[in-house]
PDB file of C-alpha atoms in Angstrom:
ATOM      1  CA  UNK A1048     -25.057   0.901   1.599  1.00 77.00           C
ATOM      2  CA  UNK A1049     -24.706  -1.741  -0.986  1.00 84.00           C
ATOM      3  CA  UNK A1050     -21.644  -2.500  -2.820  1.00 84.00           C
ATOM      4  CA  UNK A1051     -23.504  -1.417  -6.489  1.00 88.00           C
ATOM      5  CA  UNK A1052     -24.206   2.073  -4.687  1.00 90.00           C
ATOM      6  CA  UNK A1053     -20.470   2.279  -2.785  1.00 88.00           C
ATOM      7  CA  UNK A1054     -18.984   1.892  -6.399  1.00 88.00           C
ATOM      8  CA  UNK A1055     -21.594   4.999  -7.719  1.00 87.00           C
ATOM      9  CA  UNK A1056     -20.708   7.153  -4.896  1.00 87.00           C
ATOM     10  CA  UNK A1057     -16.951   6.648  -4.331  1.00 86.00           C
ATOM     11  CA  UNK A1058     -15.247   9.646  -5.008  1.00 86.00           C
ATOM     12  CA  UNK A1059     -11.375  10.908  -4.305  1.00 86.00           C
ATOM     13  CA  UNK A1060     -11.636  13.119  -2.064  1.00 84.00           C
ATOM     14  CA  UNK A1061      -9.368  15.889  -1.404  1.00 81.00           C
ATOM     15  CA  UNK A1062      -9.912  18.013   1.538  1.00 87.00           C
ATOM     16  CA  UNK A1063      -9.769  15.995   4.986  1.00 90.00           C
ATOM     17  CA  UNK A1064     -10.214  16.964   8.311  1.00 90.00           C
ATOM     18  CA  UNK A1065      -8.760  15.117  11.152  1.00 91.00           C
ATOM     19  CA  UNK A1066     -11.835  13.597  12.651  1.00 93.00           C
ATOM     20  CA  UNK A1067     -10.639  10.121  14.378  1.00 94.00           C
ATOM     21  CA  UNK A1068     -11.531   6.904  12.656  1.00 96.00           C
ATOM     22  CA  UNK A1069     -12.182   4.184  14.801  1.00 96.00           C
ATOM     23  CA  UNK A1070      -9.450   1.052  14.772  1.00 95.00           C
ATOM     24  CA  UNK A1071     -12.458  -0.697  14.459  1.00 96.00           C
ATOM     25  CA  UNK A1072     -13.408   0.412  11.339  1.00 96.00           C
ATOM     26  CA  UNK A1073      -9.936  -0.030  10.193  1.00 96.00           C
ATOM     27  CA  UNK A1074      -9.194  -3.007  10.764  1.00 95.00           C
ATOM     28  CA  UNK A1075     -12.711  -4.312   9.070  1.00 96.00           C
ATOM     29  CA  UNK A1076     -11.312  -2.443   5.974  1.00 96.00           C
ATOM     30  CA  UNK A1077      -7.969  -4.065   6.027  1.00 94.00           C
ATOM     31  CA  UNK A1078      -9.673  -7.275   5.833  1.00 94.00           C
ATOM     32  CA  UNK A1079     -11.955  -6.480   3.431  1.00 95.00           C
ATOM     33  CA  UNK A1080      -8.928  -5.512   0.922  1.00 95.00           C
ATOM     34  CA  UNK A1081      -6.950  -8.362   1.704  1.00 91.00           C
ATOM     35  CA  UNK A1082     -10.284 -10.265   0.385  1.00 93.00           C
ATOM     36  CA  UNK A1083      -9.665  -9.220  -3.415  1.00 94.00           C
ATOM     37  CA  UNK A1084      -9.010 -11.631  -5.518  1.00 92.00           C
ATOM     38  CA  UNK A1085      -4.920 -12.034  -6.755  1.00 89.00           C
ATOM     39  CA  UNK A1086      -3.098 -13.637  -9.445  1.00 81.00           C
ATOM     40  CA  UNK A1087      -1.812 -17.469  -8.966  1.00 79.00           C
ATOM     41  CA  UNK A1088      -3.068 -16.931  -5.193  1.00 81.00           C
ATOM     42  CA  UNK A1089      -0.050 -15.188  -3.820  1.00 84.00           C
ATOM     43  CA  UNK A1090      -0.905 -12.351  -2.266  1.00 87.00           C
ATOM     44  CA  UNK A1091       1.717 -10.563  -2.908  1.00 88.00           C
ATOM     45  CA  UNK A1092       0.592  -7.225  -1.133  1.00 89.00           C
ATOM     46  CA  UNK A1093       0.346  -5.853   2.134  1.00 90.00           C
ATOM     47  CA  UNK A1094      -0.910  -3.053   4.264  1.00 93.00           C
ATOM     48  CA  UNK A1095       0.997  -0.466   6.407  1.00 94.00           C
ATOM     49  CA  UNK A1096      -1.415   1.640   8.919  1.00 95.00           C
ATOM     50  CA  UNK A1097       0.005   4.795   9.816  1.00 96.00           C
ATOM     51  CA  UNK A1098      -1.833   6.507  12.733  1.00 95.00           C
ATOM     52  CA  UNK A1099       1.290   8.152  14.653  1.00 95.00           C
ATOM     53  CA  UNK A1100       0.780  11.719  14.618  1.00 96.00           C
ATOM     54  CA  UNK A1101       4.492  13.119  13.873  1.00 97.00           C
ATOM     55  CA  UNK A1102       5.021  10.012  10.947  1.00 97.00           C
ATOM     56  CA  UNK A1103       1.331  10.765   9.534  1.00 96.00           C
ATOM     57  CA  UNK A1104       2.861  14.802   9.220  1.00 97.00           C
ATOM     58  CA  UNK A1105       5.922  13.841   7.473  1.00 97.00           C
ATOM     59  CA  UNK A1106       3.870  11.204   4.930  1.00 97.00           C
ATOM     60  CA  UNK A1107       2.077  14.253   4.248  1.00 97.00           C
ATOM     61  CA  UNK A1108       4.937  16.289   3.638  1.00 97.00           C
ATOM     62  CA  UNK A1109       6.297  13.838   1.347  1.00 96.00           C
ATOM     63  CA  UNK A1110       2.688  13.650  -0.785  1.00 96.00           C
ATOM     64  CA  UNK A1111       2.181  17.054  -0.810  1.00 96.00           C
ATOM     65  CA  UNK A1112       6.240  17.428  -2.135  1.00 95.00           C
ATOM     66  CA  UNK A1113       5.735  14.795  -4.823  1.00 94.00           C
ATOM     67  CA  UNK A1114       1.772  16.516  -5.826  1.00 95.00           C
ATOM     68  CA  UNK A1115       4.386  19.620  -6.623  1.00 95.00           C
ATOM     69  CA  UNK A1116       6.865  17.365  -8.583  1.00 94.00           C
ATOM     70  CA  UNK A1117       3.903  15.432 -10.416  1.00 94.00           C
ATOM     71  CA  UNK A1118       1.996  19.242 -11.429  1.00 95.00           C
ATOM     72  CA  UNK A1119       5.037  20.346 -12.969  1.00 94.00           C
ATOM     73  CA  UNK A1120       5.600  17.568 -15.014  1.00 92.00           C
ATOM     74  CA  UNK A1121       1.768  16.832 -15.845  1.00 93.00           C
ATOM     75  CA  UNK A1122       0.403  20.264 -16.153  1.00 93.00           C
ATOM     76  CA  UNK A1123       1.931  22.731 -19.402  1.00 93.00           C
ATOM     77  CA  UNK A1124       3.493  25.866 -18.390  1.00 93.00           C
ATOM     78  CA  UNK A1125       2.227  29.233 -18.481  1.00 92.00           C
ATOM     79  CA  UNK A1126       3.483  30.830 -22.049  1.00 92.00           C
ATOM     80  CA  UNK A1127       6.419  33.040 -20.985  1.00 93.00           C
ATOM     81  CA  UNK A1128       7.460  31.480 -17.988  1.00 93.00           C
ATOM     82  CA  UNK A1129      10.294  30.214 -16.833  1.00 95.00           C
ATOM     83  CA  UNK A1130      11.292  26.088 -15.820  1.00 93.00           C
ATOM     84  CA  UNK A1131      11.665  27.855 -12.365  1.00 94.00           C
ATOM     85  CA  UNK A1132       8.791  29.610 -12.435  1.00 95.00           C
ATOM     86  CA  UNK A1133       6.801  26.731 -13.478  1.00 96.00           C
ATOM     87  CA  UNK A1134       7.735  24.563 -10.775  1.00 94.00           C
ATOM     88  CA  UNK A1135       7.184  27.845  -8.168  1.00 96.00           C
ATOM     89  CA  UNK A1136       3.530  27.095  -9.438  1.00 96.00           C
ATOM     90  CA  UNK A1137       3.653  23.485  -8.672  1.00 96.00           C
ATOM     91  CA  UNK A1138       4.316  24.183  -5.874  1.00 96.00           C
ATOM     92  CA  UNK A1139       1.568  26.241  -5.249  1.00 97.00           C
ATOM     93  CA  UNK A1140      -0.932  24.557  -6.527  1.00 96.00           C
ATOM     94  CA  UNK A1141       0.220  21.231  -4.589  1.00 96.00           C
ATOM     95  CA  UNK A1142       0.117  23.721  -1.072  1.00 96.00           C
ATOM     96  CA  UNK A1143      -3.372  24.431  -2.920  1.00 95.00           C
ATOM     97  CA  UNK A1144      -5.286  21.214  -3.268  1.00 94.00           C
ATOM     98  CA  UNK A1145      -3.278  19.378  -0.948  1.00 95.00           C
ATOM     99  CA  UNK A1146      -2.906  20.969   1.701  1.00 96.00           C
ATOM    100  CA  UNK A1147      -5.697  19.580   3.879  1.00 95.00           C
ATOM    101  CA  UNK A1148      -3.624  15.816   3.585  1.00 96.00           C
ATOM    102  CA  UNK A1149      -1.951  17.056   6.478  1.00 96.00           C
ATOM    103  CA  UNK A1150      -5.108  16.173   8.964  1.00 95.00           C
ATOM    104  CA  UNK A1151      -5.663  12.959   7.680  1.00 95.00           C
ATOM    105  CA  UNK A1152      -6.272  10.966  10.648  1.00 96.00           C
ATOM    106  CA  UNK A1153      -5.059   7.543   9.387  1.00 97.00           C
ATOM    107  CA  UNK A1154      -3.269   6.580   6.159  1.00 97.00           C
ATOM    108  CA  UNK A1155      -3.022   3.295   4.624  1.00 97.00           C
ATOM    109  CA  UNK A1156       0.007   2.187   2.482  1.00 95.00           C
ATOM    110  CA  UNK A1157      -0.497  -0.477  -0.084  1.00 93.00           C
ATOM    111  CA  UNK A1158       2.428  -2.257  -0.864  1.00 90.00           C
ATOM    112  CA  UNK A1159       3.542  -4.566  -3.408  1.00 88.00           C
ATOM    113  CA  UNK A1160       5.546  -7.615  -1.048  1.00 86.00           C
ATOM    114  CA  UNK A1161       6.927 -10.043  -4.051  1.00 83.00           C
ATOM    115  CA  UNK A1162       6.363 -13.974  -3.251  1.00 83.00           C
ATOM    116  CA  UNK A1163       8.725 -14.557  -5.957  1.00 83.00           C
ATOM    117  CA  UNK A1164       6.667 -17.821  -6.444  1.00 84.00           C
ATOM    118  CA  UNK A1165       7.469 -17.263 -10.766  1.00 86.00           C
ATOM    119  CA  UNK A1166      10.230 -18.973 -12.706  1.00 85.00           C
ATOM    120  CA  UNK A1167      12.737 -16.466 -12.490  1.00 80.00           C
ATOM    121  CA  UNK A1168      12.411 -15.990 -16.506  1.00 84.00           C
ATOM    122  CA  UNK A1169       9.275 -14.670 -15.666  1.00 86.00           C
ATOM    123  CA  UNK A1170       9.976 -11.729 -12.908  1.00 81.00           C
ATOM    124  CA  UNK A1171       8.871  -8.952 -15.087  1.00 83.00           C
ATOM    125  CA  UNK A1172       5.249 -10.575 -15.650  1.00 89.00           C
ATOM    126  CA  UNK A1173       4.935 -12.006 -12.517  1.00 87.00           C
ATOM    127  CA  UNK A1174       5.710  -7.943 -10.980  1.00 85.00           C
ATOM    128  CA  UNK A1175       3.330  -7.071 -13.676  1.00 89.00           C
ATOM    129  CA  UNK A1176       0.545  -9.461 -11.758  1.00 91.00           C
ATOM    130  CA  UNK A1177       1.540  -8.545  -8.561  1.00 90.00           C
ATOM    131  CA  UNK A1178       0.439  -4.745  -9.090  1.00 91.00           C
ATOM    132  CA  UNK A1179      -2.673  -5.504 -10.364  1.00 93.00           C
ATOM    133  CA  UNK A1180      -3.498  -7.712  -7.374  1.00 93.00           C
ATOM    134  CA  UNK A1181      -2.468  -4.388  -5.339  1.00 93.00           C
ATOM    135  CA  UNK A1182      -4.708  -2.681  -7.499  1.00 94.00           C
ATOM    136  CA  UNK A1183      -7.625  -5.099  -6.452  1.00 95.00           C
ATOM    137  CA  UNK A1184      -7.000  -4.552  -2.946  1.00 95.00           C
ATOM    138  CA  UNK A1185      -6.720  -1.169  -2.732  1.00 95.00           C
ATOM    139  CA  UNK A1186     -10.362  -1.108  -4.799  1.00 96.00           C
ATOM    140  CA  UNK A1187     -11.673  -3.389  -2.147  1.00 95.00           C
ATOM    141  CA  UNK A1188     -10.704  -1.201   0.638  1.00 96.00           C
ATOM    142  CA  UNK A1189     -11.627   2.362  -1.210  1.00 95.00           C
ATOM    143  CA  UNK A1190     -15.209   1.199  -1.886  1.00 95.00           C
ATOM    144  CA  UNK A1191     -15.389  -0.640   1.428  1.00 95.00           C
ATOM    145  CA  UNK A1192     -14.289   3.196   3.184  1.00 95.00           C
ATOM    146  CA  UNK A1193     -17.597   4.583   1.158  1.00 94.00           C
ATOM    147  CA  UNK A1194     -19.925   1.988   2.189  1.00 94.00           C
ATOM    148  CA  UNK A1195     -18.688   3.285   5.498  1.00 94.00           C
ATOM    149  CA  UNK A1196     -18.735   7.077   5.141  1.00 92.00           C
ATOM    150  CA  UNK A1197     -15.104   7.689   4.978  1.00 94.00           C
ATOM    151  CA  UNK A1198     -13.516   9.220   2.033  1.00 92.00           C
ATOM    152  CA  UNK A1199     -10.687   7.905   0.202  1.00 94.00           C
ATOM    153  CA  UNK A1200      -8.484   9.008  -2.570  1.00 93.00           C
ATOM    154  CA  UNK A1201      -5.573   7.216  -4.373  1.00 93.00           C
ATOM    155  CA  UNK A1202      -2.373   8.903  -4.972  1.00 93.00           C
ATOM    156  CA  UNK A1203       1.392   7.722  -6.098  1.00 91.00           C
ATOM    157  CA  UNK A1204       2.860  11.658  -5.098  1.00 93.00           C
ATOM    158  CA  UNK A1205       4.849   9.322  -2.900  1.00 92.00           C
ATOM    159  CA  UNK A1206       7.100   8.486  -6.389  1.00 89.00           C
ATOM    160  CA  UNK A1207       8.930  11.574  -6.642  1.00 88.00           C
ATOM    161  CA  UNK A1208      10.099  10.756  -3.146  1.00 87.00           C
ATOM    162  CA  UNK A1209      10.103   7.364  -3.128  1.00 84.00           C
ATOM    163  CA  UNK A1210      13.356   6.817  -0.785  1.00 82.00           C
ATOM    164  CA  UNK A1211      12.351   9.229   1.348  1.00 90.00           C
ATOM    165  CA  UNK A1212       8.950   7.678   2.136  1.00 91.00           C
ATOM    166  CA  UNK A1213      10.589   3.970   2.940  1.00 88.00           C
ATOM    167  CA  UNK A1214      13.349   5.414   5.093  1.00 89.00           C
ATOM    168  CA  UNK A1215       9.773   7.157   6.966  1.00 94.00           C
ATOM    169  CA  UNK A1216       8.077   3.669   7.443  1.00 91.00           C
ATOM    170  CA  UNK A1217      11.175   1.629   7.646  1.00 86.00           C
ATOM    171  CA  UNK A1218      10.871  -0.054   4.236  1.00 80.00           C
ATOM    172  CA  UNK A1219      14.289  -0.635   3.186  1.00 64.00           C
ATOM    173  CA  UNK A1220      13.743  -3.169  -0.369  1.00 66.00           C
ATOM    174  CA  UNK A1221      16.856  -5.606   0.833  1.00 62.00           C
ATOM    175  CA  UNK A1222      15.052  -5.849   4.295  1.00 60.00           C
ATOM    176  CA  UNK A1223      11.920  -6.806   2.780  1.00 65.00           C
ATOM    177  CA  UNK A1224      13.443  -9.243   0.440  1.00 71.00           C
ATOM    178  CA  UNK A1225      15.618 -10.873   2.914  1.00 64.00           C
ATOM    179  CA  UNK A1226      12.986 -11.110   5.240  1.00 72.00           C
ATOM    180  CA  UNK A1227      10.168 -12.320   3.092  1.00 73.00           C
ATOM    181  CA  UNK A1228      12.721 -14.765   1.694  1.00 73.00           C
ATOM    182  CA  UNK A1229      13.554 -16.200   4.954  1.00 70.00           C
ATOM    183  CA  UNK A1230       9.706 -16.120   6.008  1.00 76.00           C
ATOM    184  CA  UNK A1231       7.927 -16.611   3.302  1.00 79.00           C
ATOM    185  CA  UNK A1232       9.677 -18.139   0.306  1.00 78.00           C
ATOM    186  CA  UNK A1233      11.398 -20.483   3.150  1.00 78.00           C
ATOM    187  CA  UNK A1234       7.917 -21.766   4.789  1.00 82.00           C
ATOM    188  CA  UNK A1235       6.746 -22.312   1.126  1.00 81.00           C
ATOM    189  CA  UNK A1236       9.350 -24.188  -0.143  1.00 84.00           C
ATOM    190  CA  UNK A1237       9.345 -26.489   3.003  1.00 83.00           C
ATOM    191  CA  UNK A1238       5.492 -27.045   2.439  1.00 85.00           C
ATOM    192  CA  UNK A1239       6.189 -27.991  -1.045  1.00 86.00           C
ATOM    193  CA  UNK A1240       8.918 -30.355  -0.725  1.00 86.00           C
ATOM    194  CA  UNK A1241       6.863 -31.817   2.801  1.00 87.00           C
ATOM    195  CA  UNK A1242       3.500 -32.323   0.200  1.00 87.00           C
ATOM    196  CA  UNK A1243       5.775 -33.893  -2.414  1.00 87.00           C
ATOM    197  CA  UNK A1244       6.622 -37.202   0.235  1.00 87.00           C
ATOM    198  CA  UNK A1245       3.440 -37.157   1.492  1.00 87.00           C
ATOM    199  CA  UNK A1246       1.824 -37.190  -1.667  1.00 87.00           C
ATOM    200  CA  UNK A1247       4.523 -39.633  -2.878  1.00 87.00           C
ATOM    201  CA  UNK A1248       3.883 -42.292   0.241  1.00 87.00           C
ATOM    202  CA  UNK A1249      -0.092 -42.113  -0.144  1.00 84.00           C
ATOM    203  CA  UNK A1250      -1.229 -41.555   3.134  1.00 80.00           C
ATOM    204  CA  UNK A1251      -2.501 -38.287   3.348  1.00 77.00           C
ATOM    205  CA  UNK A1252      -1.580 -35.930   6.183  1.00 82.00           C
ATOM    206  CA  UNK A1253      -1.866 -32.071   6.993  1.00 84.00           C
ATOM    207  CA  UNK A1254       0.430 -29.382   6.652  1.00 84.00           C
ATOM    208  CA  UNK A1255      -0.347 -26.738   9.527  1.00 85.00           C
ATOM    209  CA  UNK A1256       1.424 -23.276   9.020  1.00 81.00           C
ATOM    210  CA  UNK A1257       2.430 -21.919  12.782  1.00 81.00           C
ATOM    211  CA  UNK A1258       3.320 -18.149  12.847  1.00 78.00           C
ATOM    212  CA  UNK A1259       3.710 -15.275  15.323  1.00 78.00           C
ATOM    213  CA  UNK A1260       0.856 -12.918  16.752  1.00 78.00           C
ATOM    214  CA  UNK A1261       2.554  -9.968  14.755  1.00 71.00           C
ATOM    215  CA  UNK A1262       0.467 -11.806  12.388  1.00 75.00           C
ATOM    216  CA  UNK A1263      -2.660 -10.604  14.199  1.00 74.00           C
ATOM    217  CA  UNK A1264      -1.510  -7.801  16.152  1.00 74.00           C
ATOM    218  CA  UNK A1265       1.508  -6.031  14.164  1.00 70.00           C
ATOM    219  CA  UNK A1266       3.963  -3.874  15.976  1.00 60.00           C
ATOM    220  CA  UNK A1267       5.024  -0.455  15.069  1.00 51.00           C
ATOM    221  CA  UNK A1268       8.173  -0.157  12.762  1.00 50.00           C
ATOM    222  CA  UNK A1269       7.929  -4.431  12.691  1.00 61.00           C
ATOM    223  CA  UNK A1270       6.253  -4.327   9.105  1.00 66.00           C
ATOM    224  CA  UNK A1271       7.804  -6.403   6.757  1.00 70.00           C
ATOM    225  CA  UNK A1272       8.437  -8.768   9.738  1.00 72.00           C
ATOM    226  CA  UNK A1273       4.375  -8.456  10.508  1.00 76.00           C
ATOM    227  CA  UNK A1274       3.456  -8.949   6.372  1.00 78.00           C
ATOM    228  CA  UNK A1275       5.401 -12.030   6.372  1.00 78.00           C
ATOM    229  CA  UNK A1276       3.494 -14.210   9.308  1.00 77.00           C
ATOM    230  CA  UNK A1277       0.719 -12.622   8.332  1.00 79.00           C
ATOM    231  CA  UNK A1278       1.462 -14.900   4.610  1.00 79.00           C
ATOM    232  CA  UNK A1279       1.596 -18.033   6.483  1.00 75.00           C
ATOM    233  CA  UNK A1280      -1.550 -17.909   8.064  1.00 72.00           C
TER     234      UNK A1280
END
C-alpha cells in the first residue's frame, strides 16, 4: 500500500481484538514515526511500548476511566437528568465503545520529552512546537500501522487520569527532567561549547556522540533513561 492510499484508508478504530503483533512490525513503526519531521531539529518526543499483559490491562482501565470523564463533559445531558445520572451514562457509554481497548495487544505512548534547547523567554512557544512535532510522529506511525494492516486510533482519555497513567509507566515529570537534563541538555551543551574552540582554532575535527545500548535495546521501566541515549545518537 502506498502512502497516498494509507492516508485514504486510515481510520480510528475502536474495537480490537488481541491478535499478537509482531516486534518486528513494531519496531519498523517506531522508526518510521521518529522519521517525521520536528521543529528546530530537536526531537523532543519519544515512544513508550507497552506489551506487558497486567500494565497493558491497567492502561486500559485508565482510557476507558478517562473515555467516561471526557463523555460527560463533551456529550449534553439527557433533559431531566441528574449531574449523577449523567455521568452513570458516561460511564456506560465509555464500558460501551471502549470496552474492546482492553485486548489491545500492544500500545504505544507518545510523549512529549522537552530539549529545553529555547531561550527560556520562550518556553511556552517552544512547548507549543514540541506538541506539534509529537503530532507529526504519531501521524507517521498511524498511517505507517495502515500501510501495514493494523488499526490505530488516537486518544488523550489518558488526561482525566493523567497521574495515574505516569505512576503506571514510571513517568514521574522531575525524573524526566532531571534525567534528560543530565543526558541530554548536558551532552548538548558540551558539544556546543567543544564546536565553539574548534571552530575558533580552524582545524576542523569531529564530534562523536557515545551512548548506551538502552539506546537500541530499551529496558522495561528504564524509559526516560532509554529516550535520553536514544537523543544522542
Amino acid at each position: 500500500m502506498d502512502a497516498l492510499e494509507a492516508i485514504r484508508k486510515r481510520r480510528s478504530v475502536r474495537s480490537y481484538t488481541d491478535q499478537p503483533v509482531a516486534d518486528a512490525d513494531i519496531d519498523e513503526l517506531c522508526r518510521l514515526a521518529l522519521l517525521a519531521p520536528t521543529g528546530g531539529m530537536s526531537q523532543s518526543w519519544g515512544i513508550v511500548v507497552v506489551r506487558d499483559p497486567d500494565t497493558r490491562l491497567k492502561l486500559a482501565e485508565i482510557v476507558i476511566s478517562g473515555g467516561a470523564e471526557y463523555f460527560a463533559l463533551m456529550r449534553p445531558a439527557a433533559e431531566g437528568t441528574s449531574p449523577e445520572e449523567h455521568k452513570a451514562w458516561g460511564r456506560e457509554y465509555a464500558e460501551q465503545v471502549l470496552a474492546s481497548y482492553r485486548h489491545v495487544p500492544v500500545w504505544l505512548v507518545g510523549l512529549l520529552v522537552p530539549r529545553h534547547v529555547f531561550p527560556p523567554e520562550e518556553a511556552e512557544n517552544e512547548r507549543t512546537a514540541d506538541m506539534i512535532s509529537v503530532g507529526f510522529m504519531m501521524e507517521n506511525l498511524m498511517v505507517a500501522a495502515r500501510a501495514k494492516g493494523l488499526g490505530t486510533v488516537p486518544t488523550v482519555f489518558h488526561w482525566w487520569a493523567l497521574d495515574e497513567m505516569k505512576a503506571l509507566l514510571d513517568l514521574p515529570d522531575e525524573e524526566w527532567d532531571d534525567v534528560l537534563a543530565v543526558n541530554l541538555r548536558g551532552a548538548f551543551i558540551a558539544i556546543r561549547e567543544s564546536a565553539r574552540v574548534m571552530m575558533a582554532a580552524g582545524d576542523g575535527g569531529r564530534i562523536v556522540n557515545i551512548a548506551s545500548v538502552d539506546a537500541v535495546a530499551p529496558e522495561p521501566r528504564f524509559s526516560h533513561y532509554d529516550a535520553s541515549k536514544g537523543g544522542l545518537v
